Each structure stands twice: as structure tokens, then as C-alpha cells.
Amino acid sequence: MINGIINVYKEKGYTSHDVVAKLRGILKQKKIGHTGTLDPDAEGVLPVCLGKGTKLCSLLTDKRKTYEAVLHLGIETDTQDITGQILNEHPVLCSEEEVRACIKSFLGDQMQVPPMYSALKVQGKKLYELAREGIEVERKARPVTFYEIQIRSVSLPYVVFSVTCSKGTYIRTLCHDIGRKLGCGGCMEKLLRTRVERFDIQDSLKLSQIESLVQEDRIMEHVLSVEDMFGEIPVYRAEADFDKLLQNGNPVPCKEKKPAERVRMYTSTGVFIGLYRYREEKQQYKPETIFCTPEDFRQKEEKL
């Protein structure tokens, strides 16, 4: 079984679940999970977690993401993108300067109302399921952050821009909100996700490329290990007396004078256990996320 994360380029027409299903067939393993959905018509970076790496899915979902979007002013749709049913059309009378100023005004912390056509659940039912039944429910605005917005080109009614934002942000809703603020309406024409955390579009692989790499037995060259995801977190190597505690998922004492708040925990023989957090009141490191398995210990013992 492959353990780690692979940077997949999700192509247009596929859902994120489609990508996972196809990868299960290509890699011949079931334990696979994606790190946040992309709409079927959107393209770009979709980090996929494999094996033990599936424990990272929620961690990567929380990371900053960067997109390149095409905004189509003058049109409002029920889905807030060009695939939806047109609700309103207005002439685009604003100037390029007004458009640029309006888009830039969204920088920073904002409150965003999630769209009806989304996978968020209300009373156990997904919003898009309700929307398809013609039911619209009230949605609470949620805090989001736009860390960076760069306008690439303006050729009204189209605007191409890139945006780096926090988790839970809907770019089609941003396009809708920009249109509303300008008074002419707007929707998202196109969306490309170019980055998630360290995963960049330049290094992403289409499913056909992944299939070829598997056939050439070169797929591991493109899989980032679980350990490598935490390179910025200091390493803590436990004493041999505590290896048994680690194997059983227990906290271990810390004798350092200035312990790190969070560490990558290893046994004395170099087996990566997972992430541990320091508890000052007990002067010990407590497990936060454990990635090792009994098989990891057996393999290490066999090598020794």
C-alpha cells in the first residue's frame, strides 16, 4: 500500500469523488481520500491522500488555497457560475477603474453567505439537494479571508483575477458578490485552482500520467511522504526506555529544559510515530495524530 500525498490535476468534468474512485483502480488500493472538493467544471490542484496519509485530509482542507478565476459581469445565475440558470442580465456600465477598486475592496476578512448550490448540510440534507427541489433556506454568513487578490486582465464584461483565500471560501460567491456590489451582477465563468499549501499546479499530475507512472513503476517519485508534510516541525527522538510506550500510543515523559510545543515523534530506532504536543502540567508529550502502524515496527525490527 502507498502511504503519502499525491498532487493530482483534476480535469474538467470530474468530481473530486470521481478522481478518488479512479485512483483506487489505478493504484489498486482502497484507502484514499481527497482534501476538499472542486466543482465538476473547475480544474486544478487536488491533493489526494493515500494510505496512512488519509489522516492528513482534514489538515490539508484547512490550508490556504490559490485560484485563478474568470468573472463574467452582467449575468446572475442560480448556481453563481455560468453553468446555472440565468436569473438576471444587466448592462455593464461601470468603468475598468471601478471594477478594479471594487475587487480590491474584498481584500482581508469578510463575511460570506454560502451558495445554495453547495455541499453544506442543513438538518442532514445537502444544500444543493434542496436547491434542486426548488427550496431555498436561510444560510448564515461565515467568516472568510482573502489574503491576496491580483487582477490579471480586464476586458469587460470579463475579468481575470487570482485570489489566495482561507478554507471554506466560495470563489463563485465572491464573483456574485463583486457583481452585486458593482450593481450589474456577476457570475463565475471559469475556475482553476493553482495551489493548495505546498502543492503547486506545475507539479500536478493528470490521471492518465499517474496511470503511466504506475505502469513504469515510478509513481513513488511523485508521492510526498507523511513525514515530509511536517518538515517545519522539530524532531524529537525518544529514549529506548520509552519505545514501548510509543508503540502503544501512550504519552512519553520529556526531560528537555525548553521543550517544543509540537514535535515529530520518533522511537529510539527511528520509527516515525506521529505528531505530539507538549503538556506542561505533566511534563510529557501527548499524541496528537499517530501515523505509524504495528507493521512499521515489524519492518524496522527486521531491518535491524
Short mmCIF file of C-alpha atoms in Angstrom, two decimals:
data_model
loop_
_atom_site.label_atom_id
_atom_site.label_comp_id
_atom_site.label_asym_id
_atom_site.label_seq_id
_atom_site.Cartn_x
_atom_site.Cartn_y
_atom_site.Cartn_z
CA MET A 1 0.00 0.00 0.00
CA ILE A 2 1.21 3.50 -0.87
CA ASN A 3 1.30 5.99 2.02
CA GLY A 4 1.56 9.74 1.47
CA ILE A 5 0.10 12.52 -0.69
CA ILE A 6 -0.01 12.87 -4.45
CA ASN A 7 -0.69 16.13 -6.30
CA VAL A 8 -3.48 15.40 -8.79
CA TYR A 9 -4.63 17.73 -11.56
CA LYS A 10 -8.42 17.43 -11.50
CA GLU A 11 -9.68 17.80 -15.03
CA LYS A 12 -12.96 19.37 -16.10
CA GLY A 13 -15.95 17.05 -15.91
CA TYR A 14 -14.68 15.01 -12.98
CA THR A 15 -15.91 15.40 -9.43
CA SER A 16 -13.39 15.07 -6.61
CA HIS A 17 -15.06 11.74 -5.76
CA ASP A 18 -14.56 10.59 -9.37
CA VAL A 19 -10.82 11.24 -9.01
CA VAL A 20 -10.66 9.16 -5.82
CA ALA A 21 -12.63 6.31 -7.43
CA LYS A 22 -10.38 6.24 -10.49
CA LEU A 23 -7.23 6.36 -8.36
CA ARG A 24 -8.44 3.36 -6.36
CA GLY A 25 -8.48 1.42 -9.62
CA ILE A 26 -5.15 2.77 -10.88
CA LEU A 27 -3.26 2.26 -7.60
CA LYS A 28 -5.11 -0.92 -6.59
CA GLN A 29 -5.81 0.30 -3.07
CA LYS A 30 -8.96 1.38 -1.24
CA LYS A 31 -7.61 3.74 1.41
CA ILE A 32 -7.65 7.04 -0.50
CA GLY A 33 -9.19 10.42 0.34
CA HIS A 34 -9.25 13.90 -1.19
CA THR A 35 -8.61 17.18 0.61
CA GLY A 36 -11.54 19.35 -0.35
CA THR A 37 -13.97 19.31 -3.23
CA LEU A 38 -13.66 21.09 -6.54
CA ASP A 39 -16.79 21.63 -8.63
CA PRO A 40 -17.01 19.37 -11.72
CA ASP A 41 -16.39 22.30 -14.08
CA ALA A 42 -13.41 23.55 -12.06
CA GLU A 43 -9.90 22.33 -12.73
CA GLY A 44 -6.58 22.25 -10.96
CA VAL A 45 -4.75 21.11 -7.86
CA LEU A 46 -6.37 18.37 -5.78
CA PRO A 47 -4.01 16.83 -3.22
CA VAL A 48 -5.05 13.22 -2.67
CA CYS A 49 -4.07 11.34 0.48
CA LEU A 50 -3.04 7.69 0.25
CA GLY A 51 -2.94 5.01 2.95
CA LYS A 52 -1.78 6.45 6.26
CA GLY A 53 -1.78 9.84 4.58
CA THR A 54 -5.60 9.89 4.76
CA LYS A 55 -5.21 11.19 8.32
CA LEU A 56 -3.95 14.39 6.70
CA CYS A 57 -7.16 15.07 4.75
CA SER A 58 -8.69 17.35 7.37
CA LEU A 59 -5.35 19.11 7.98
CA LEU A 60 -4.95 19.97 4.29
CA THR A 61 -8.57 21.07 3.96
CA ASP A 62 -7.77 23.86 6.43
CA LYS A 63 -4.86 25.25 4.37
CA ARG A 64 -4.78 28.36 2.22
CA LYS A 65 -5.71 27.87 -1.42
CA THR A 66 -4.98 29.91 -4.54
CA TYR A 67 -7.28 30.14 -7.54
CA GLU A 68 -7.40 31.84 -10.91
CA ALA A 69 -10.94 32.80 -11.87
CA VAL A 70 -12.77 34.43 -14.75
CA LEU A 71 -15.56 36.75 -13.63
CA HIS A 72 -18.40 37.40 -16.08
CA LEU A 73 -20.13 40.66 -15.21
CA GLY A 74 -23.71 41.43 -16.19
CA ILE A 75 -25.15 37.96 -15.53
CA GLU A 76 -26.54 36.38 -12.35
CA THR A 77 -27.33 32.66 -12.18
CA ASP A 78 -28.88 30.36 -9.59
CA THR A 79 -25.57 28.49 -9.12
CA GLN A 80 -23.45 31.68 -9.19
CA ASP A 81 -21.45 30.24 -12.10
CA ILE A 82 -22.02 30.15 -15.86
CA THR A 83 -23.45 26.60 -15.77
CA GLY A 84 -26.55 27.71 -13.89
CA GLN A 85 -29.89 29.09 -14.98
CA ILE A 86 -29.73 32.80 -15.78
CA LEU A 87 -31.80 34.81 -13.30
CA ASN A 88 -30.88 38.39 -14.27
CA GLU A 89 -28.98 40.19 -17.02
CA HIS A 90 -27.83 43.81 -16.80
CA PRO A 91 -25.65 46.07 -18.94
CA VAL A 92 -22.13 46.57 -17.60
CA LEU A 93 -21.87 50.34 -17.29
CA CYS A 94 -19.03 50.55 -14.76
CA SER A 95 -15.52 51.54 -15.79
CA GLU A 96 -12.41 49.39 -15.56
CA GLU A 97 -11.17 51.54 -12.67
CA GLU A 98 -14.41 50.97 -10.75
CA VAL A 99 -14.16 47.23 -11.34
CA ARG A 100 -10.57 47.11 -10.10
CA ALA A 101 -11.39 49.16 -6.99
CA CYS A 102 -14.40 47.00 -6.20
CA ILE A 103 -12.46 43.72 -6.45
CA LYS A 104 -9.64 45.08 -4.30
CA SER A 105 -12.18 46.10 -1.64
CA PHE A 106 -12.73 42.42 -0.85
CA LEU A 107 -9.18 42.00 0.47
CA GLY A 108 -8.94 40.92 4.10
CA ASP A 109 -11.56 39.49 6.44
CA GLN A 110 -15.07 39.23 5.02
CA MET A 111 -18.41 37.59 5.81
CA GLN A 112 -19.64 35.32 3.04
CA VAL A 113 -23.03 33.63 2.65
CA PRO A 114 -22.54 30.10 1.25
CA PRO A 115 -24.40 29.43 -2.03
CA MET A 116 -27.49 27.21 -2.17
CA TYR A 117 -25.71 25.02 -4.70
CA SER A 118 -23.11 23.69 -2.28
CA ALA A 119 -22.45 20.50 -0.32
CA LEU A 120 -23.07 22.15 3.07
CA LYS A 121 -25.73 20.36 5.09
CA VAL A 122 -28.83 21.77 6.75
CA GLN A 123 -30.70 19.34 9.00
CA GLY A 124 -28.89 16.42 7.41
CA LYS A 125 -29.60 17.41 3.82
CA LYS A 126 -27.13 18.97 1.38
CA LEU A 127 -27.99 22.47 0.22
CA TYR A 128 -27.73 21.59 -3.46
CA GLU A 129 -30.29 18.81 -2.95
CA LEU A 130 -32.72 21.34 -1.52
CA ALA A 131 -31.92 23.79 -4.32
CA ARG A 132 -32.76 21.16 -6.95
CA GLU A 133 -36.15 20.74 -5.25
CA GLY A 134 -36.71 24.48 -5.57
CA ILE A 135 -36.26 25.03 -1.85
CA GLU A 136 -34.15 27.94 -0.62
CA VAL A 137 -33.18 28.14 3.04
CA GLU A 138 -31.53 30.89 5.01
CA ARG A 139 -27.76 30.49 5.31
CA LYS A 140 -25.67 32.16 7.94
CA ALA A 141 -22.76 34.28 6.75
CA ARG A 142 -19.38 32.77 7.62
CA PRO A 143 -16.04 34.49 8.16
CA VAL A 144 -13.55 34.06 5.30
CA THR A 145 -10.27 35.79 4.50
CA PHE A 146 -8.90 36.94 1.15
CA TYR A 147 -5.16 37.17 1.71
CA GLU A 148 -4.25 38.32 -1.79
CA ILE A 149 -6.15 39.37 -4.91
CA GLN A 150 -4.36 40.12 -8.17
CA ILE A 151 -6.24 41.32 -11.24
CA ARG A 152 -4.68 39.70 -14.30
CA SER A 153 -6.70 41.36 -17.04
CA VAL A 154 -9.89 43.35 -17.60
CA SER A 155 -11.82 43.08 -20.86
CA LEU A 156 -15.37 43.91 -19.84
CA PRO A 157 -17.61 42.09 -19.22
CA TYR A 158 -14.78 39.65 -18.34
CA VAL A 159 -12.22 39.99 -15.55
CA VAL A 160 -9.43 37.50 -14.89
CA PHE A 161 -8.05 37.54 -11.36
CA SER A 162 -6.17 35.31 -8.92
CA VAL A 163 -7.05 35.00 -5.25
CA THR A 164 -5.47 33.36 -2.22
CA CYS A 165 -8.04 32.64 0.45
CA SER A 166 -8.90 30.75 3.62
CA LYS A 167 -10.74 27.46 3.89
CA GLY A 168 -14.48 27.40 3.25
CA THR A 169 -14.34 30.19 0.67
CA TYR A 170 -16.53 30.00 -2.44
CA ILE A 171 -14.97 31.81 -5.39
CA ARG A 172 -18.24 31.78 -7.33
CA THR A 173 -19.85 33.56 -4.39
CA LEU A 174 -17.02 36.11 -4.49
CA CYS A 175 -17.81 36.67 -8.19
CA HIS A 176 -21.51 37.01 -7.35
CA ASP A 177 -20.78 39.48 -4.54
CA ILE A 178 -18.49 41.59 -6.74
CA GLY A 179 -21.25 41.81 -9.35
CA ARG A 180 -23.79 42.80 -6.73
CA LYS A 181 -21.52 45.49 -5.34
CA LEU A 182 -20.97 46.91 -8.84
CA GLY A 183 -24.73 46.91 -9.45
CA CYS A 184 -24.64 44.84 -12.64
CA GLY A 185 -24.49 41.32 -11.27
CA GLY A 186 -21.83 38.72 -11.98
CA CYS A 187 -21.06 35.03 -12.06
CA MET A 188 -18.02 32.81 -12.34
CA GLU A 189 -17.13 31.83 -15.90
CA LYS A 190 -14.13 29.62 -15.16
CA LEU A 191 -12.09 28.40 -12.17
CA LEU A 192 -8.60 26.95 -11.89
CA ARG A 193 -7.08 26.02 -8.51
CA THR A 194 -3.36 26.68 -8.78
CA ARG A 195 -2.12 25.92 -5.28
CA VAL A 196 -3.03 24.15 -2.02
CA GLU A 197 -0.44 24.57 0.74
CA ARG A 198 2.86 23.43 -0.89
CA PHE A 199 1.14 21.67 -3.79
CA ASP A 200 1.52 23.71 -6.98
CA ILE A 201 -0.20 23.25 -10.33
CA GLN A 202 3.16 22.96 -12.11
CA ASP A 203 3.82 19.69 -10.27
CA SER A 204 0.31 18.24 -10.56
CA LEU A 205 -0.40 15.05 -12.50
CA LYS A 206 -3.40 14.11 -14.60
CA LEU A 207 -4.92 10.67 -14.03
CA SER A 208 -3.50 9.42 -17.33
CA GLN A 209 0.00 10.48 -16.24
CA ILE A 210 -0.41 8.72 -12.91
CA GLU A 211 -1.50 5.55 -14.71
CA SER A 212 1.62 5.67 -16.90
CA LEU A 213 3.88 6.20 -13.87
CA VAL A 214 2.34 3.18 -12.14
CA GLN A 215 3.00 1.06 -15.22
CA GLU A 216 6.61 2.30 -15.28
CA ASP A 217 6.96 1.60 -11.52
CA ARG A 218 7.89 5.28 -10.95
CA ILE A 219 4.87 6.50 -9.03
CA MET A 220 6.74 6.80 -5.70
CA GLU A 221 8.89 9.55 -7.25
CA HIS A 222 5.78 11.75 -7.10
CA VAL A 223 4.38 10.77 -3.69
CA LEU A 224 5.19 13.09 -0.79
CA SER A 225 5.67 11.12 2.43
CA VAL A 226 3.65 11.89 5.55
CA GLU A 227 6.84 12.90 7.37
CA ASP A 228 7.77 15.41 4.67
CA MET A 229 4.49 17.23 5.22
CA PHE A 230 5.77 18.33 8.63
CA GLY A 231 9.30 19.40 7.77
CA GLU A 232 8.92 22.68 9.71
CA ILE A 233 8.08 20.86 12.95
CA PRO A 234 11.10 19.87 15.13
CA VAL A 235 12.08 16.22 15.54
CA TYR A 236 12.01 14.53 18.95
CA ARG A 237 13.72 11.16 19.30
CA ALA A 238 12.60 9.28 22.39
CA GLU A 239 14.89 7.27 24.62
CA ALA A 240 14.86 3.49 24.17
CA ASP A 241 13.09 3.04 27.53
CA PHE A 242 10.02 4.77 26.09
CA ASP A 243 9.75 2.88 22.78
CA LYS A 244 7.14 0.53 24.22
CA LEU A 245 5.03 3.48 25.36
CA LEU A 246 5.15 4.91 21.86
CA GLN A 247 4.22 1.59 20.26
CA ASN A 248 1.10 1.53 22.42
CA GLY A 249 0.13 5.13 21.62
CA ASN A 250 0.89 6.50 25.09
CA PRO A 251 2.34 9.87 26.16
CA VAL A 252 6.08 9.95 26.89
CA PRO A 253 7.99 11.99 29.50
CA CYS A 254 10.03 14.96 28.31
CA LYS A 255 13.25 15.86 30.11
CA GLU A 256 14.25 18.81 27.92
CA LYS A 257 14.57 22.22 29.60
CA LYS A 258 12.95 24.04 26.67
CA PRO A 259 10.56 21.57 25.01
CA ALA A 260 8.93 22.44 21.69
CA GLU A 261 5.19 22.94 21.76
CA ARG A 262 4.72 20.39 18.95
CA VAL A 263 7.11 17.74 17.65
CA ARG A 264 7.51 14.94 15.14
CA MET A 265 7.93 11.95 17.43
CA TYR A 266 10.32 9.09 16.62
CA THR A 267 11.31 5.98 18.54
CA SER A 268 14.94 5.47 19.50
CA THR A 269 15.33 3.30 16.37
CA GLY A 270 13.95 6.00 14.05
CA VAL A 271 10.35 4.90 13.50
CA PHE A 272 8.14 7.93 12.83
CA ILE A 273 5.18 7.77 15.22
CA GLY A 274 3.32 11.00 14.51
CA LEU A 275 2.69 14.46 15.90
CA TYR A 276 2.86 15.02 19.65
CA ARG A 277 2.02 18.12 21.69
CA TYR A 278 3.73 19.13 24.94
CA ARG A 279 1.68 19.14 28.17
CA GLU A 280 3.46 21.38 30.64
CA GLU A 281 1.43 20.30 33.69
CA LYS A 282 2.60 16.70 33.27
CA GLN A 283 5.93 17.45 31.54
CA GLN A 284 5.20 14.98 28.78
CA TYR A 285 4.44 14.77 25.08
CA LYS A 286 0.92 13.58 24.31
CA PRO A 287 -0.15 12.08 20.94
CA GLU A 288 -2.00 14.44 18.63
CA THR A 289 -2.05 12.41 15.40
CA ILE A 290 -0.48 8.95 15.14
CA PHE A 291 0.57 7.69 11.72
CA CYS A 292 2.58 4.54 12.47
CA THR A 293 1.17 1.01 12.45
CA PRO A 294 2.36 -2.28 14.02
CA GLU A 295 3.66 -3.17 10.55
CA ASP A 296 6.06 -0.20 10.67
CA PHE A 297 7.63 -1.58 13.84
CA ARG A 298 7.91 -5.09 12.40
CA GLN A 299 9.62 -3.80 9.26
CA LYS A 300 12.09 -1.75 11.30
CA GLU A 301 12.93 -4.72 13.53
CA GLU A 302 13.50 -6.93 10.50
CA LYS A 303 15.96 -4.38 9.07
CA LEU A 304 17.81 -4.21 12.39
#
